[in-house]
Short mmCIF file of C-alpha atoms in Angstrom, two decimals:
data_model
loop_
_atom_site.label_atom_id
_atom_site.label_comp_id
_atom_site.label_asym_id
_atom_site.label_seq_id
_atom_site.Cartn_x
_atom_site.Cartn_y
_atom_site.Cartn_z
CA UNK A 1 0.00 0.03 -0.04
CA UNK A 2 1.27 3.43 -0.81
CA UNK A 3 1.35 6.04 1.93
CA UNK A 4 -1.06 8.22 -0.01
CA UNK A 5 -3.73 5.52 0.29
CA UNK A 6 -3.73 5.64 4.09
CA UNK A 7 -6.57 7.57 5.56
CA UNK A 8 -5.82 10.60 7.48
CA UNK A 9 -7.13 11.11 11.05
CA UNK A 10 -10.30 13.05 11.52
CA UNK A 11 -10.82 15.27 14.56
CA UNK A 12 -13.51 13.98 17.01
CA UNK A 13 -16.97 15.30 16.67
CA UNK A 14 -18.19 18.13 18.83
CA UNK A 15 -14.96 18.75 20.74
CA UNK A 16 -12.71 21.70 20.28
CA UNK A 17 -9.03 20.89 20.32
CA UNK A 18 -7.85 23.69 22.60
CA UNK A 19 -4.13 24.16 23.48
CA UNK A 20 -4.59 22.59 26.93
CA UNK A 21 -6.85 19.77 26.02
CA UNK A 22 -5.55 16.11 25.82
CA UNK A 23 -5.77 14.46 22.43
CA UNK A 24 -8.94 12.52 22.17
CA UNK A 25 -9.02 8.90 21.33
CA UNK A 26 -10.35 7.87 17.90
CA UNK A 27 -14.13 7.76 18.09
CA UNK A 28 -15.39 4.40 16.98
CA UNK A 29 -14.43 1.39 14.97
CA UNK A 30 -11.35 -0.66 14.97
CA UNK A 31 -8.92 -2.30 12.51
CA UNK A 32 -9.86 -5.83 11.65
CA UNK A 33 -6.42 -7.12 12.26
CA UNK A 34 -3.69 -6.15 14.62
CA UNK A 35 -1.12 -6.44 11.85
CA UNK A 36 -3.18 -4.50 9.37
CA UNK A 37 -1.60 -1.68 7.58
CA UNK A 38 -4.82 0.33 7.88
CA UNK A 39 -5.08 3.92 8.96
CA UNK A 40 -6.61 5.03 12.20
CA UNK A 41 -9.67 3.07 13.33
CA UNK A 42 -12.24 5.87 12.67
CA UNK A 43 -15.58 5.35 11.06
CA UNK A 44 -15.91 7.18 7.82
CA UNK A 45 -18.44 9.98 7.90
CA UNK A 46 -20.52 11.39 10.71
CA UNK A 47 -21.90 8.89 13.28
CA UNK A 48 -25.33 10.57 12.76
CA UNK A 49 -25.26 9.42 9.13
CA UNK A 50 -24.69 5.79 10.23
CA UNK A 51 -27.70 6.21 12.51
CA UNK A 52 -29.57 7.65 9.56
CA UNK A 53 -28.82 4.77 7.28
CA UNK A 54 -29.74 2.23 9.84
CA UNK A 55 -33.09 3.94 10.10
CA UNK A 56 -33.30 3.84 6.27
CA UNK A 57 -32.58 0.11 6.48
CA UNK A 58 -35.30 -0.31 9.17
CA UNK A 59 -37.75 1.40 6.91
CA UNK A 60 -36.94 -0.87 4.00
CA UNK A 61 -36.87 -3.89 6.24
CA UNK A 62 -40.57 -3.16 6.88
CA UNK A 63 -41.12 -2.83 3.12
CA UNK A 64 -39.34 -6.18 2.56
CA UNK A 65 -41.60 -7.75 5.19
CA UNK A 66 -44.59 -6.50 3.21
CA UNK A 67 -43.08 -8.08 0.04
CA UNK A 68 -42.51 -11.37 1.83
CA UNK A 69 -46.01 -11.39 3.30
CA UNK A 70 -47.62 -10.59 -0.05
CA UNK A 71 -45.55 -13.27 -1.81
CA UNK A 72 -46.34 -15.79 0.89
CA UNK A 73 -50.09 -15.51 0.31
CA UNK A 74 -49.95 -14.75 -3.52
CA UNK A 75 -46.99 -16.85 -4.83
CA UNK A 76 -48.52 -17.11 -8.33
CA UNK A 77 -48.81 -13.37 -8.72
CA UNK A 78 -45.18 -12.92 -7.84
CA UNK A 79 -43.95 -15.84 -10.01
CA UNK A 80 -45.78 -14.49 -13.02
CA UNK A 81 -45.51 -10.77 -12.26
CA UNK A 82 -41.72 -10.54 -12.50
CA UNK A 83 -41.67 -11.49 -16.21
CA UNK A 84 -43.87 -8.38 -16.89
CA UNK A 85 -41.25 -5.98 -15.69
CA UNK A 86 -38.78 -4.13 -17.84
CA UNK A 87 -35.57 -5.97 -16.94
CA UNK A 88 -33.33 -3.74 -19.02
CA UNK A 89 -34.52 -0.79 -16.94
CA UNK A 90 -33.74 -2.64 -13.72
CA UNK A 91 -30.26 -3.47 -14.99
CA UNK A 92 -29.76 0.09 -16.11
CA UNK A 93 -30.61 1.48 -12.76
CA UNK A 94 -28.23 -1.01 -11.14
CA UNK A 95 -25.44 0.10 -13.51
CA UNK A 96 -26.18 3.73 -12.65
CA UNK A 97 -26.20 3.12 -8.88
CA UNK A 98 -22.99 1.15 -8.77
CA UNK A 99 -21.15 3.39 -11.20
CA UNK A 100 -22.09 6.54 -9.29
CA UNK A 101 -21.10 4.88 -6.04
CA UNK A 102 -17.81 3.85 -7.59
CA UNK A 103 -17.19 7.48 -8.53
CA UNK A 104 -17.90 8.48 -4.96
CA UNK A 105 -15.28 6.05 -3.68
CA UNK A 106 -12.78 7.65 -6.04
CA UNK A 107 -13.86 11.09 -4.86
CA UNK A 108 -13.20 10.16 -1.23
CA UNK A 109 -9.84 8.62 -2.18
CA UNK A 110 -8.87 11.84 -3.92
CA UNK A 111 -9.98 13.94 -1.02
CA UNK A 112 -8.00 11.86 1.44
CA UNK A 113 -4.92 12.33 -0.79
CA UNK A 114 -5.50 16.12 -0.80
CA UNK A 115 -6.36 16.25 -4.54
CA UNK A 116 -9.30 18.60 -4.31
CA UNK A 117 -9.63 19.24 -8.04
CA UNK A 118 -9.74 15.46 -8.73
CA UNK A 119 -12.34 15.05 -5.92
CA UNK A 120 -14.43 17.76 -7.46
CA UNK A 121 -14.31 16.05 -10.88
CA UNK A 122 -15.20 12.59 -9.35
CA UNK A 123 -18.13 14.14 -7.43
CA UNK A 124 -19.33 15.83 -10.58
CA UNK A 125 -19.06 12.50 -12.41
CA UNK A 126 -20.98 10.72 -9.66
CA UNK A 127 -23.80 13.33 -9.82
CA UNK A 128 -23.87 13.21 -13.63
CA UNK A 129 -24.15 9.43 -13.68
CA UNK A 130 -26.65 9.43 -10.85
CA UNK A 131 -28.89 11.82 -12.69
CA UNK A 132 -29.49 9.02 -15.18
CA UNK A 133 -31.52 7.25 -12.41
CA UNK A 134 -34.56 9.54 -12.73
CA UNK A 135 -34.29 9.37 -16.54
CA UNK A 136 -34.35 5.59 -16.50
CA UNK A 137 -37.18 5.64 -14.03
CA UNK A 138 -39.19 7.92 -16.25
CA UNK A 139 -38.65 5.59 -19.15
CA UNK A 140 -39.60 2.62 -17.01
CA UNK A 141 -42.85 4.21 -15.91
CA UNK A 142 -43.72 4.96 -19.52
CA UNK A 143 -42.88 1.37 -20.41
CA UNK A 144 -45.06 0.15 -17.54
CA UNK A 145 -47.92 2.30 -18.53
CA UNK A 146 -47.73 1.05 -22.11
CA UNK A 147 -47.77 -2.51 -20.91
CA UNK A 148 -50.64 -2.14 -18.47
CA UNK A 149 -48.61 -2.19 -15.28
CA UNK A 150 -50.72 0.23 -13.35
CA UNK A 151 -51.60 0.18 -9.68
CA UNK A 152 -54.75 -1.75 -10.60
CA UNK A 153 -52.67 -4.60 -12.20
CA UNK A 154 -52.56 -6.81 -9.11
CA UNK A 155 -50.76 -7.10 -5.79
CA UNK A 156 -47.37 -7.74 -7.37
CA UNK A 157 -47.42 -4.37 -9.19
CA UNK A 158 -48.63 -2.56 -6.09
CA UNK A 159 -45.79 -3.95 -3.99
CA UNK A 160 -43.35 -3.23 -6.81
CA UNK A 161 -44.40 0.42 -7.00
CA UNK A 162 -44.52 0.66 -3.20
CA UNK A 163 -40.76 -0.33 -2.95
CA UNK A 164 -39.37 1.18 -6.10
CA UNK A 165 -41.04 4.59 -5.63
CA UNK A 166 -39.83 4.78 -2.13
CA UNK A 167 -36.29 3.93 -3.32
CA UNK A 168 -36.58 6.63 -6.00
CA UNK A 169 -37.38 9.26 -3.33
CA UNK A 170 -34.35 8.13 -1.24
CA UNK A 171 -32.14 8.28 -4.34
CA UNK A 172 -33.38 11.84 -5.10
CA UNK A 173 -32.27 12.91 -1.61
CA UNK A 174 -28.92 11.47 -2.44
CA UNK A 175 -28.72 13.34 -5.74
CA UNK A 176 -29.63 16.60 -4.02
CA UNK A 177 -26.89 15.81 -1.43
CA UNK A 178 -24.38 15.32 -4.23
CA UNK A 179 -25.30 18.67 -5.80
CA UNK A 180 -24.96 20.34 -2.31
CA UNK A 181 -21.64 18.65 -1.69
CA UNK A 182 -20.28 19.70 -5.10
CA UNK A 183 -21.47 23.24 -4.58
CA UNK A 184 -19.73 23.37 -1.27
CA UNK A 185 -16.55 21.73 -2.52
CA UNK A 186 -16.32 24.24 -5.38
CA UNK A 187 -16.46 27.07 -2.78
CA UNK A 188 -13.62 25.81 -0.69
CA UNK A 189 -15.39 23.74 1.89
CA UNK A 190 -13.92 20.45 3.20
CA UNK A 191 -10.31 19.67 3.64
CA UNK A 192 -8.04 16.62 3.91
CA UNK A 193 -8.44 16.76 7.66
CA UNK A 194 -12.16 17.20 7.74
CA UNK A 195 -14.27 15.91 4.87
CA UNK A 196 -16.77 14.03 6.88
CA UNK A 197 -19.63 15.71 5.08
CA UNK A 198 -18.51 14.19 1.78
CA UNK A 199 -17.86 10.82 3.42
CA UNK A 200 -21.43 10.97 4.93
CA UNK A 201 -22.82 11.63 1.52
CA UNK A 202 -21.04 8.69 0.09
CA UNK A 203 -22.23 6.52 2.97
CA UNK A 204 -25.88 7.51 2.29
CA UNK A 205 -25.47 6.87 -1.48
CA UNK A 206 -23.89 3.41 -0.92
CA UNK A 207 -26.72 2.58 1.55
CA UNK A 208 -29.24 3.47 -1.06
CA UNK A 209 -27.25 1.41 -3.58
CA UNK A 210 -27.45 -1.56 -1.20
CA UNK A 211 -31.26 -1.22 -0.94
CA UNK A 212 -31.46 -1.07 -4.74
CA UNK A 213 -29.38 -4.35 -5.08
CA UNK A 214 -31.94 -6.01 -2.78
CA UNK A 215 -34.88 -4.61 -4.67
CA UNK A 216 -33.42 -5.79 -7.89
CA UNK A 217 -33.02 -9.33 -6.47
CA UNK A 218 -36.61 -9.28 -5.16
CA UNK A 219 -38.24 -8.10 -8.46
CA UNK A 220 -36.17 -7.80 -11.62
CA UNK A 221 -33.85 -10.79 -11.25
CA UNK A 222 -36.82 -13.09 -11.76
CA UNK A 223 -38.07 -11.38 -14.93
CA UNK B 1 -7.68 -17.72 11.75
CA UNK B 2 -6.39 -14.16 11.24
CA UNK B 3 -8.66 -11.72 9.46
CA UNK B 4 -7.64 -9.89 6.28
CA UNK B 5 -6.24 -6.41 6.74
CA UNK B 6 -8.52 -3.53 5.95
CA UNK B 7 -8.45 -1.43 3.81
CA UNK B 8 -7.68 -4.17 1.40
CA UNK B 9 -4.35 -3.74 -0.38
CA UNK B 10 -4.40 -2.37 -3.85
CA UNK B 11 -4.67 -5.12 -6.43
CA UNK B 12 -1.38 -6.30 -7.95
CA UNK B 13 -0.57 -8.15 -11.16
CA UNK B 14 -1.78 -7.33 -14.61
CA UNK B 15 -3.57 -4.21 -13.65
CA UNK B 16 -1.77 -2.95 -10.58
CA UNK B 17 -3.28 0.58 -10.71
CA UNK B 18 -6.84 -0.54 -10.40
CA UNK B 19 -8.30 0.05 -6.90
CA UNK B 20 -10.26 -2.66 -5.05
CA UNK B 21 -13.43 -0.55 -5.56
CA UNK B 22 -12.95 -0.79 -9.34
CA UNK B 23 -12.75 -4.52 -9.16
CA UNK B 24 -15.88 -4.52 -6.91
CA UNK B 25 -17.71 -2.35 -9.50
CA UNK B 26 -16.84 -4.90 -12.27
CA UNK B 27 -17.86 -7.82 -10.02
CA UNK B 28 -21.15 -6.12 -9.08
CA UNK B 29 -21.94 -5.61 -12.79
CA UNK B 30 -21.10 -9.17 -13.66
CA UNK B 31 -23.12 -10.62 -10.75
CA UNK B 32 -26.08 -8.53 -11.71
CA UNK B 33 -25.97 -9.92 -15.24
CA UNK B 34 -25.56 -13.43 -13.73
CA UNK B 35 -28.73 -12.91 -11.70
CA UNK B 36 -30.61 -12.22 -14.87
CA UNK B 37 -29.05 -15.13 -16.59
CA UNK B 38 -30.05 -17.41 -13.72
CA UNK B 39 -33.59 -16.25 -14.04
CA UNK B 40 -33.47 -16.87 -17.84
CA UNK B 41 -32.36 -20.37 -17.14
CA UNK B 42 -35.46 -21.01 -14.93
CA UNK B 43 -37.70 -19.57 -17.64
CA UNK B 44 -36.32 -22.21 -19.97
CA UNK B 45 -37.28 -25.14 -17.71
CA UNK B 46 -34.72 -25.02 -15.01
CA UNK B 47 -35.51 -25.45 -11.37
CA UNK B 48 -37.23 -22.40 -9.90
CA UNK B 49 -36.07 -23.28 -6.38
CA UNK B 50 -32.50 -23.62 -7.62
CA UNK B 51 -32.74 -20.25 -9.51
CA UNK B 52 -34.15 -18.46 -6.46
CA UNK B 53 -31.40 -19.87 -4.27
CA UNK B 54 -28.84 -18.67 -6.81
CA UNK B 55 -30.32 -15.27 -6.95
CA UNK B 56 -30.26 -15.03 -3.13
CA UNK B 57 -26.59 -16.16 -3.04
CA UNK B 58 -25.70 -13.58 -5.75
CA UNK B 59 -27.57 -10.85 -3.75
CA UNK B 60 -25.67 -11.68 -0.69
CA UNK B 61 -22.35 -11.64 -2.58
CA UNK B 62 -23.13 -8.26 -4.13
CA UNK B 63 -24.05 -6.95 -0.74
CA UNK B 64 -20.73 -8.09 0.72
CA UNK B 65 -18.81 -6.51 -2.13
CA UNK B 66 -20.60 -3.17 -1.65
CA UNK B 67 -20.37 -3.07 2.08
CA UNK B 68 -16.58 -3.86 2.12
CA UNK B 69 -15.39 -1.93 -0.92
CA UNK B 70 -17.83 1.00 -1.15
CA UNK B 71 -19.27 1.53 2.29
CA UNK B 72 -16.01 0.69 4.21
CA UNK B 73 -18.13 -1.20 6.75
CA UNK B 74 -15.12 -2.92 8.50
CA UNK B 75 -14.16 0.56 9.73
CA UNK B 76 -17.53 1.26 11.23
CA UNK B 77 -18.51 0.86 14.83
CA UNK B 78 -19.51 -2.63 15.94
CA UNK B 79 -23.18 -1.73 16.40
CA UNK B 80 -23.40 -0.35 12.83
CA UNK B 81 -21.55 -3.31 11.39
CA UNK B 82 -24.09 -5.65 13.00
CA UNK B 83 -27.17 -3.71 11.97
CA UNK B 84 -26.04 -3.12 8.33
CA UNK B 85 -24.96 -6.79 8.03
CA UNK B 86 -28.35 -7.89 9.35
CA UNK B 87 -30.14 -5.79 6.70
CA UNK B 88 -27.85 -7.14 3.95
CA UNK B 89 -28.90 -10.65 4.85
CA UNK B 90 -32.64 -9.95 5.16
CA UNK B 91 -33.66 -9.98 1.51
CA UNK B 92 -31.74 -13.06 0.55
CA UNK B 93 -33.20 -14.82 3.63
CA UNK B 94 -36.71 -13.76 2.64
CA UNK B 95 -36.11 -15.01 -0.88
CA UNK B 96 -34.97 -18.36 0.40
CA UNK B 97 -37.93 -18.66 2.72
CA UNK B 98 -40.34 -17.69 -0.05
CA UNK B 99 -38.79 -20.16 -2.42
CA UNK B 100 -39.01 -23.03 0.02
CA UNK B 101 -42.56 -22.19 0.81
CA UNK B 102 -43.44 -22.13 -2.89
CA UNK B 103 -41.60 -25.39 -3.54
CA UNK B 104 -43.31 -27.19 -0.61
CA UNK B 105 -46.52 -25.26 0.16
CA UNK B 106 -48.06 -26.17 3.56
#
């Protein structure tokens, strides 16, 4: 591993480092191995964002329970329903999500190495790729409408819309967050020592990406 | 058994400049296409139960890749590691339960 790839320490949250104050211990987390060449054991991003994504997961866990219950009592509807979906659209959204998330990992790496310009370009790329998500969704809804997949088309379609529209809303929050982060980055916010805002943004997007991968497996993978 | 160091070292070999996240991106894409291929196999007369189990396994693998190479989960606090891991396993488990129920109803 090159030294540039080692993460730099982040000051602890909510505590000013005055001249007389002792150095605080790293906040949370730990290296997986005592011999690891990892950087300091500090969770990426704000702890509040980790709480936030756990709440997001709780929300979608309820939605998945709804899916499982509906599928338990209507197995035929779910076995036949999946083949009615636009698989290409599902694959396209997956490609958009994982590619945008990949650009965010590159953005964070550049930020940790002090390459602000590169970080800015990666974040702009992540946003540009992510903006394809609403476009694909719009096309998918048009395709659905043309193929009779409306809310009156049975329980499978209702559950499908219930989950995918909720995910769409969460992804839009992520896109707005990227635009906000890019705007701030262009105006000199964030530094090598403190870019937790950008790391929190990446955490949120990756969490939304994870939810999509699960939705893809529940719906589109059976089409 | 010792655990692997984290962050995972940069890949070496033919493409030494590629980051682990780049490999993860390629793997996620391939696994997504594999999920669709598995479903296509079932449509052509393959075992639906086998296909569902394959899709669940692929979903779990994709979740692992994303959590380790994108989300940097090993660096998170223990409580978050547990909760996020639990969620990642939920959908594959529900798929397996549904598939077993549909294969042997009652």
